[in-house]
């Protein structure tokens, strides 16, 4: 029996492609966010509100990731921004290769902000670097204030937390202060925004943060 | 659920690294998997075993070393990490910590039968 030393990261292929994506985006001065959450937390709604708010200031393109259908791409298309739908056919996350292939179909000269909407899943997408500048995790108030503790990796790996559906707080058992405390226990460096896509509350603060980063 | 695509990555890395050996002689693939890598070791083994018969490494078994989550406090320098991934120093309560281990996902060694 002999032992061969390998010392290779299992996801090295993904990481290589992610750093190529990151390099290409950086060369074109494009700020890129990877939006992550459970299904139904409001990723697409946040993207819609964000486009409404920013479309005069920022040139946006969107890559949509879903297990099936182009429902989200059709929603985003109505806002007259370039959108590409990735259908994973069962895959539980986007990877850097899927995003690279999608990026090949984008006209980079027309954009300075790329939004990637990941597959709705609070577990698997956390492990895959896509080449984004930052991961933004959305947690809606209806999901419960304990989720950061139960799904720590997603919150550990994200730079931004958006607490969405704040208009529903009076009707659910979630306590927003407990939710924030739990999230900060897992990642004390999280930047936190509170939004409601129904009332529009808090969208301006999130968008101001985005503009600052796009213009950096 | 993404253990299957991770298992496929392992097969690719094996293909690249040990193609010049007799592949059927690969006995064990040693991995280090962190507590917060997002991988369930048993599930990864199950996925690898499910796909290995279609690869040149049909006799290989995964052997997984679990790496515990540890962090170091930048204030008091204590090393802790027993509280479900919470980034709060268990000694001084400080919030400024660095992760030392527990996010790994790598192949370290491959054992080959050299008869």
Short mmCIF file of C-alpha atoms in Angstrom, two decimals:
data_model
loop_
_atom_site.label_atom_id
_atom_site.label_comp_id
_atom_site.label_asym_id
_atom_site.label_seq_id
_atom_site.Cartn_x
_atom_site.Cartn_y
_atom_site.Cartn_z
CA UNK A 1 0.00 0.00 0.00
CA UNK A 2 1.36 3.40 -0.87
CA UNK A 3 -0.06 6.82 -0.18
CA UNK A 4 -0.13 9.59 -2.75
CA UNK A 5 -0.37 13.11 -1.37
CA UNK A 6 -2.88 15.22 -3.27
CA UNK A 7 -3.98 18.19 -1.12
CA UNK A 8 -6.60 19.52 -3.51
CA UNK A 9 -9.69 21.50 -2.63
CA UNK A 10 -12.73 19.54 -3.75
CA UNK A 11 -14.35 22.64 -5.27
CA UNK A 12 -11.14 23.97 -6.85
CA UNK A 13 -12.63 23.92 -10.39
CA UNK A 14 -15.52 26.04 -9.22
CA UNK A 15 -13.18 28.40 -7.36
CA UNK A 16 -10.96 28.83 -10.45
CA UNK A 17 -13.93 29.74 -12.65
CA UNK A 18 -15.30 32.02 -9.93
CA UNK A 19 -12.05 33.95 -9.84
CA UNK A 20 -12.14 34.27 -13.65
CA UNK A 21 -15.69 35.63 -13.36
CA UNK A 22 -14.53 38.03 -10.64
CA UNK A 23 -11.61 39.21 -12.78
CA UNK A 24 -13.82 39.82 -15.82
CA UNK A 25 -16.35 41.77 -13.75
CA UNK A 26 -13.64 43.82 -12.10
CA UNK A 27 -12.07 44.70 -15.46
CA UNK A 28 -15.41 46.04 -16.63
CA UNK A 29 -16.07 47.87 -13.35
CA UNK A 30 -19.20 45.85 -12.68
CA UNK A 31 -20.37 45.41 -9.09
CA UNK A 32 -21.95 41.98 -8.58
CA UNK A 33 -24.19 40.61 -5.84
CA UNK A 34 -25.27 37.00 -5.34
CA UNK A 35 -28.73 36.96 -3.78
CA UNK A 36 -29.56 33.94 -1.64
CA UNK A 37 -32.51 32.79 0.46
CA UNK A 38 -35.07 30.06 1.00
CA UNK A 39 -37.75 29.77 -1.68
CA UNK A 40 -40.34 32.49 -1.22
CA UNK A 41 -38.40 34.96 0.93
CA UNK A 42 -38.70 37.66 -1.72
CA UNK A 43 -35.52 37.52 -3.81
CA UNK A 44 -37.27 38.40 -7.07
CA UNK A 45 -39.48 41.01 -5.38
CA UNK A 46 -36.39 42.70 -3.90
CA UNK A 47 -34.78 42.68 -7.36
CA UNK A 48 -37.93 44.24 -8.88
CA UNK A 49 -38.07 46.99 -6.24
CA UNK A 50 -34.33 47.56 -6.63
CA UNK A 51 -34.61 48.00 -10.41
CA UNK A 52 -37.54 50.42 -9.97
CA UNK A 53 -35.50 52.43 -7.51
CA UNK A 54 -32.15 52.41 -9.33
CA UNK A 55 -32.85 52.21 -13.03
CA UNK A 56 -32.08 55.91 -13.63
CA UNK A 57 -28.79 55.76 -11.69
CA UNK A 58 -27.38 52.32 -12.41
CA UNK A 59 -27.20 50.06 -15.46
CA UNK A 60 -28.47 46.71 -14.20
CA UNK A 61 -28.43 43.19 -15.62
CA UNK A 62 -29.89 40.13 -13.92
CA UNK A 63 -29.02 36.44 -14.02
CA UNK A 64 -31.90 34.32 -12.71
CA UNK A 65 -31.32 30.85 -11.31
CA UNK A 66 -34.19 28.42 -10.87
CA UNK A 67 -34.70 24.68 -10.72
CA UNK A 68 -37.39 24.98 -13.38
CA UNK A 69 -39.28 27.58 -15.48
CA UNK A 70 -38.45 31.11 -16.65
CA UNK A 71 -41.15 32.71 -14.49
CA UNK A 72 -38.63 34.95 -12.71
CA UNK A 73 -36.88 36.05 -15.92
CA UNK A 74 -40.27 37.06 -17.34
CA UNK A 75 -41.02 39.09 -14.20
CA UNK A 76 -37.70 40.92 -14.44
CA UNK A 77 -37.92 41.41 -18.23
CA UNK A 78 -40.90 43.73 -17.74
CA UNK A 79 -38.48 46.27 -16.27
CA UNK A 80 -36.56 46.48 -19.57
CA UNK A 81 -33.24 45.29 -18.19
CA UNK A 82 -31.11 42.50 -19.69
CA UNK A 83 -31.99 39.20 -18.02
CA UNK A 84 -30.71 35.67 -18.51
CA UNK A 85 -32.44 32.64 -17.02
CA UNK A 86 -30.43 29.64 -15.87
CA UNK A 87 -32.55 26.50 -15.37
CA UNK A 88 -30.68 23.96 -13.25
CA UNK A 89 -33.09 21.08 -13.97
CA UNK A 90 -33.02 19.85 -10.40
CA UNK A 91 -29.65 21.28 -9.34
CA UNK A 92 -29.94 22.84 -5.89
CA UNK A 93 -27.49 25.73 -6.44
CA UNK A 94 -25.77 27.82 -9.10
CA UNK A 95 -22.09 27.21 -9.69
CA UNK A 96 -19.40 29.39 -11.27
CA UNK A 97 -19.55 27.52 -14.60
CA UNK A 98 -23.30 28.10 -15.03
CA UNK A 99 -22.79 31.78 -14.25
CA UNK A 100 -19.79 32.03 -16.59
CA UNK A 101 -21.85 30.59 -19.45
CA UNK A 102 -24.66 33.04 -18.68
CA UNK A 103 -22.20 35.94 -18.51
CA UNK A 104 -21.01 35.08 -22.02
CA UNK A 105 -24.44 36.20 -23.26
CA UNK A 106 -24.35 39.57 -21.53
CA UNK A 107 -23.24 42.80 -23.14
CA UNK A 108 -20.84 44.05 -20.48
CA UNK A 109 -20.40 47.47 -22.03
CA UNK A 110 -23.98 48.34 -21.12
CA UNK A 111 -23.96 47.49 -17.42
CA UNK A 112 -22.26 48.40 -14.15
CA UNK A 113 -24.31 46.28 -11.76
CA UNK A 114 -24.96 42.53 -12.07
CA UNK A 115 -27.49 40.79 -9.86
CA UNK A 116 -27.40 37.00 -9.63
CA UNK A 117 -30.51 35.46 -8.11
CA UNK A 118 -29.52 32.04 -6.83
CA UNK A 119 -31.77 28.98 -6.53
CA UNK A 120 -34.04 29.26 -3.48
CA UNK A 121 -32.23 27.20 -0.86
CA UNK A 122 -30.71 28.19 2.48
CA UNK A 123 -28.08 25.43 2.45
CA UNK A 124 -26.23 24.43 -0.74
CA UNK A 125 -25.68 27.78 -2.52
CA UNK A 126 -23.66 29.03 0.47
CA UNK A 127 -20.72 26.81 -0.50
CA UNK A 128 -20.32 27.97 -4.11
CA UNK A 129 -18.37 31.09 -4.98
CA UNK A 130 -19.74 32.54 -8.24
CA UNK A 131 -17.30 35.45 -8.54
CA UNK A 132 -19.60 37.96 -6.86
CA UNK A 133 -18.41 40.94 -4.82
CA UNK A 134 -20.76 40.01 -2.02
CA UNK A 135 -23.35 37.51 -0.97
CA UNK A 136 -26.66 38.97 0.15
CA UNK A 137 -28.89 36.66 2.18
CA UNK A 138 -32.59 37.48 2.46
CA UNK A 139 -34.61 36.16 5.40
CA UNK A 140 -38.29 37.00 5.61
CA UNK A 141 -40.02 37.56 8.92
CA UNK A 142 -42.42 34.67 8.26
CA UNK A 143 -39.56 32.17 8.33
CA UNK A 144 -38.83 32.63 12.03
CA UNK A 145 -36.14 34.45 13.98
CA UNK A 146 -34.17 31.27 14.73
CA UNK A 147 -33.09 30.57 11.14
CA UNK A 148 -29.60 32.15 11.35
CA UNK A 149 -28.77 29.68 14.13
CA UNK A 150 -30.23 26.72 12.24
CA UNK A 151 -28.58 27.53 8.89
CA UNK A 152 -25.32 29.12 10.06
CA UNK A 153 -23.18 28.63 6.97
CA UNK A 154 -25.34 30.88 4.81
CA UNK A 155 -25.10 33.70 7.36
CA UNK A 156 -21.42 33.01 8.03
CA UNK A 157 -20.58 33.42 4.33
CA UNK A 158 -22.76 36.46 3.56
CA UNK A 159 -21.80 40.12 3.85
CA UNK A 160 -25.35 41.51 3.85
CA UNK A 161 -28.62 40.38 5.45
CA UNK A 162 -31.94 41.76 4.23
CA UNK A 163 -34.83 41.10 6.61
CA UNK A 164 -37.82 41.16 4.26
CA UNK A 165 -41.60 41.27 4.77
CA UNK A 166 -41.31 43.58 7.79
CA UNK A 167 -44.94 44.64 7.14
CA UNK A 168 -45.99 41.16 8.31
CA UNK A 169 -44.28 41.44 11.72
CA UNK A 170 -47.54 42.19 13.59
CA UNK A 171 -49.00 38.89 12.33
CA UNK A 172 -46.12 36.46 12.94
CA UNK A 173 -44.23 35.21 15.96
CA UNK A 174 -40.82 36.39 14.73
CA UNK A 175 -39.10 39.02 16.83
CA UNK A 176 -36.95 41.18 14.59
CA UNK A 177 -34.50 42.07 17.39
CA UNK A 178 -34.03 38.36 18.19
CA UNK A 179 -33.53 37.67 14.48
CA UNK A 180 -30.83 40.35 14.23
CA UNK A 181 -29.13 39.21 17.45
CA UNK A 182 -29.07 35.61 16.18
CA UNK A 183 -27.67 36.66 12.80
CA UNK A 184 -24.93 38.73 14.43
CA UNK A 185 -24.02 35.82 16.72
CA UNK A 186 -23.14 33.84 13.58
CA UNK A 187 -21.57 36.76 11.71
CA UNK A 188 -20.88 39.98 13.63
CA UNK A 189 -19.81 41.75 10.42
CA UNK A 190 -23.18 41.49 8.67
CA UNK A 191 -24.64 44.69 7.26
CA UNK A 192 -28.40 44.47 7.93
CA UNK A 193 -31.30 46.08 6.07
CA UNK A 194 -35.02 45.81 6.87
CA UNK A 195 -37.39 45.90 3.91
CA UNK A 196 -40.96 45.38 2.84
CA UNK A 197 -41.55 44.92 -0.88
CA UNK A 198 -45.27 45.50 -0.34
CA UNK A 199 -44.97 48.92 1.29
CA UNK A 200 -41.53 49.83 -0.09
CA UNK A 201 -40.19 50.46 3.42
CA UNK A 202 -36.41 50.24 3.66
CA UNK A 203 -35.77 49.74 -0.07
CA UNK A 204 -34.15 53.20 -0.25
CA UNK A 205 -31.53 52.36 2.40
CA UNK A 206 -30.61 49.11 0.66
CA UNK A 207 -30.42 50.90 -2.70
CA UNK A 208 -28.25 53.70 -1.26
CA UNK A 209 -25.83 51.06 -0.03
CA UNK A 210 -25.84 49.51 -3.53
CA UNK A 211 -25.20 52.85 -5.27
CA UNK A 212 -22.25 53.52 -2.95
CA UNK A 213 -20.77 50.16 -3.89
CA UNK A 214 -21.49 50.41 -7.61
CA UNK A 215 -19.77 53.82 -7.71
CA UNK A 216 -16.75 52.72 -5.66
CA UNK B 1 -28.36 17.51 -1.68
CA UNK B 2 -25.27 18.97 -3.38
CA UNK B 3 -23.17 16.07 -2.08
CA UNK B 4 -23.70 14.42 -5.49
CA UNK B 5 -22.01 17.26 -7.36
CA UNK B 6 -19.25 17.27 -4.74
CA UNK B 7 -18.78 13.53 -5.33
CA UNK B 8 -18.49 14.24 -9.08
CA UNK B 9 -15.79 16.82 -8.32
CA UNK B 10 -13.90 14.19 -6.34
CA UNK B 11 -13.99 11.81 -9.33
CA UNK B 12 -12.66 14.58 -11.60
CA UNK B 13 -9.78 15.34 -9.24
CA UNK B 14 -8.94 11.63 -9.04
CA UNK B 15 -8.99 11.42 -12.83
CA UNK B 16 -6.52 14.29 -13.06
CA UNK B 17 -4.18 13.18 -10.32
CA UNK B 18 -3.86 9.45 -10.45
CA UNK B 19 -4.52 8.62 -14.08
CA UNK B 20 -0.95 7.36 -14.42
CA UNK B 21 -1.51 4.76 -11.67
CA UNK B 22 -3.59 1.59 -11.99
CA UNK B 23 -6.94 3.13 -11.14
CA UNK B 24 -8.61 -0.05 -9.93
CA UNK B 25 -5.93 -0.17 -7.25
CA UNK B 26 -7.24 2.97 -5.54
CA UNK B 27 -8.34 1.72 -2.15
CA UNK B 28 -9.05 4.80 -0.12
CA UNK B 29 -9.54 8.48 -0.77
CA UNK B 30 -8.85 10.54 2.33
CA UNK B 31 -10.79 13.75 2.75
CA UNK B 32 -10.91 16.51 5.32
CA UNK B 33 -14.43 17.85 5.71
CA UNK B 34 -15.13 20.75 8.05
CA UNK B 35 -18.07 20.80 10.44
CA UNK B 36 -19.35 23.94 8.65
CA UNK B 37 -18.44 22.97 5.08
CA UNK B 38 -22.11 22.26 4.41
CA UNK B 39 -21.38 18.61 3.67
CA UNK B 40 -22.94 15.62 5.42
CA UNK B 41 -20.14 13.01 5.44
CA UNK B 42 -22.46 9.97 5.27
CA UNK B 43 -24.37 11.51 2.41
CA UNK B 44 -21.15 12.26 0.51
CA UNK B 45 -20.02 8.63 0.95
CA UNK B 46 -23.41 7.42 -0.26
CA UNK B 47 -23.22 9.65 -3.35
CA UNK B 48 -19.65 8.63 -4.14
CA UNK B 49 -20.55 4.93 -3.78
CA UNK B 50 -23.53 5.48 -6.09
CA UNK B 51 -21.44 6.89 -8.94
CA UNK B 52 -18.10 5.09 -8.52
CA UNK B 53 -19.05 1.99 -10.52
CA UNK B 54 -19.18 4.20 -13.63
CA UNK B 55 -15.65 5.47 -12.98
CA UNK B 56 -12.20 3.87 -13.05
CA UNK B 57 -12.23 4.00 -9.22
CA UNK B 58 -14.89 1.37 -8.54
CA UNK B 59 -12.98 -0.13 -5.61
CA UNK B 60 -12.34 3.13 -3.82
CA UNK B 61 -13.79 4.02 -0.44
CA UNK B 62 -14.00 7.54 0.95
CA UNK B 63 -12.48 7.97 4.37
CA UNK B 64 -13.54 11.27 5.89
CA UNK B 65 -11.75 13.11 8.66
CA UNK B 66 -14.17 15.51 10.30
CA UNK B 67 -12.57 18.85 11.14
CA UNK B 68 -14.20 20.64 14.07
CA UNK B 69 -15.14 24.31 13.94
CA UNK B 70 -12.59 26.44 15.80
CA UNK B 71 -12.13 30.18 15.99
CA UNK B 72 -9.68 32.53 17.67
CA UNK B 73 -10.71 35.66 19.55
CA UNK B 74 -8.77 38.71 18.40
CA UNK B 75 -9.19 40.33 21.83
CA UNK B 76 -8.22 37.62 24.36
CA UNK B 77 -6.59 35.20 21.82
CA UNK B 78 -8.55 32.22 23.21
CA UNK B 79 -9.39 29.40 20.85
CA UNK B 80 -12.98 28.19 21.18
CA UNK B 81 -15.75 26.90 18.94
CA UNK B 82 -18.20 24.70 20.80
CA UNK B 83 -21.30 26.81 20.37
CA UNK B 84 -22.92 25.84 17.05
CA UNK B 85 -20.87 28.17 14.89
CA UNK B 86 -21.65 31.31 16.89
CA UNK B 87 -18.89 33.86 16.44
CA UNK B 88 -18.83 34.96 20.05
CA UNK B 89 -15.73 34.17 22.11
CA UNK B 90 -16.69 31.64 24.75
CA UNK B 91 -14.04 33.04 27.12
CA UNK B 92 -14.46 36.82 27.00
CA UNK B 93 -17.67 37.30 24.99
CA UNK B 94 -15.83 39.27 22.30
CA UNK B 95 -17.35 39.46 18.80
CA UNK B 96 -14.11 39.96 16.87
CA UNK B 97 -13.06 36.42 15.93
CA UNK B 98 -11.30 34.64 13.08
CA UNK B 99 -12.30 31.19 11.84
CA UNK B 100 -9.32 28.82 12.14
CA UNK B 101 -10.90 25.59 10.97
CA UNK B 102 -14.16 23.86 10.17
CA UNK B 103 -14.87 25.06 6.62
CA UNK B 104 -12.50 22.66 4.82
CA UNK B 105 -13.50 20.44 1.93
CA UNK B 106 -10.40 18.83 0.48
CA UNK B 107 -8.81 15.62 -0.69
CA UNK B 108 -5.58 15.09 1.22
CA UNK B 109 -4.30 11.63 0.21
CA UNK B 110 -5.09 8.62 -1.92
CA UNK B 111 -4.12 5.12 -0.81
CA UNK B 112 -3.09 2.82 -3.62
CA UNK B 113 -2.60 -0.94 -3.52
CA UNK B 114 0.89 -1.62 -4.88
CA UNK B 115 1.09 -5.39 -5.20
#
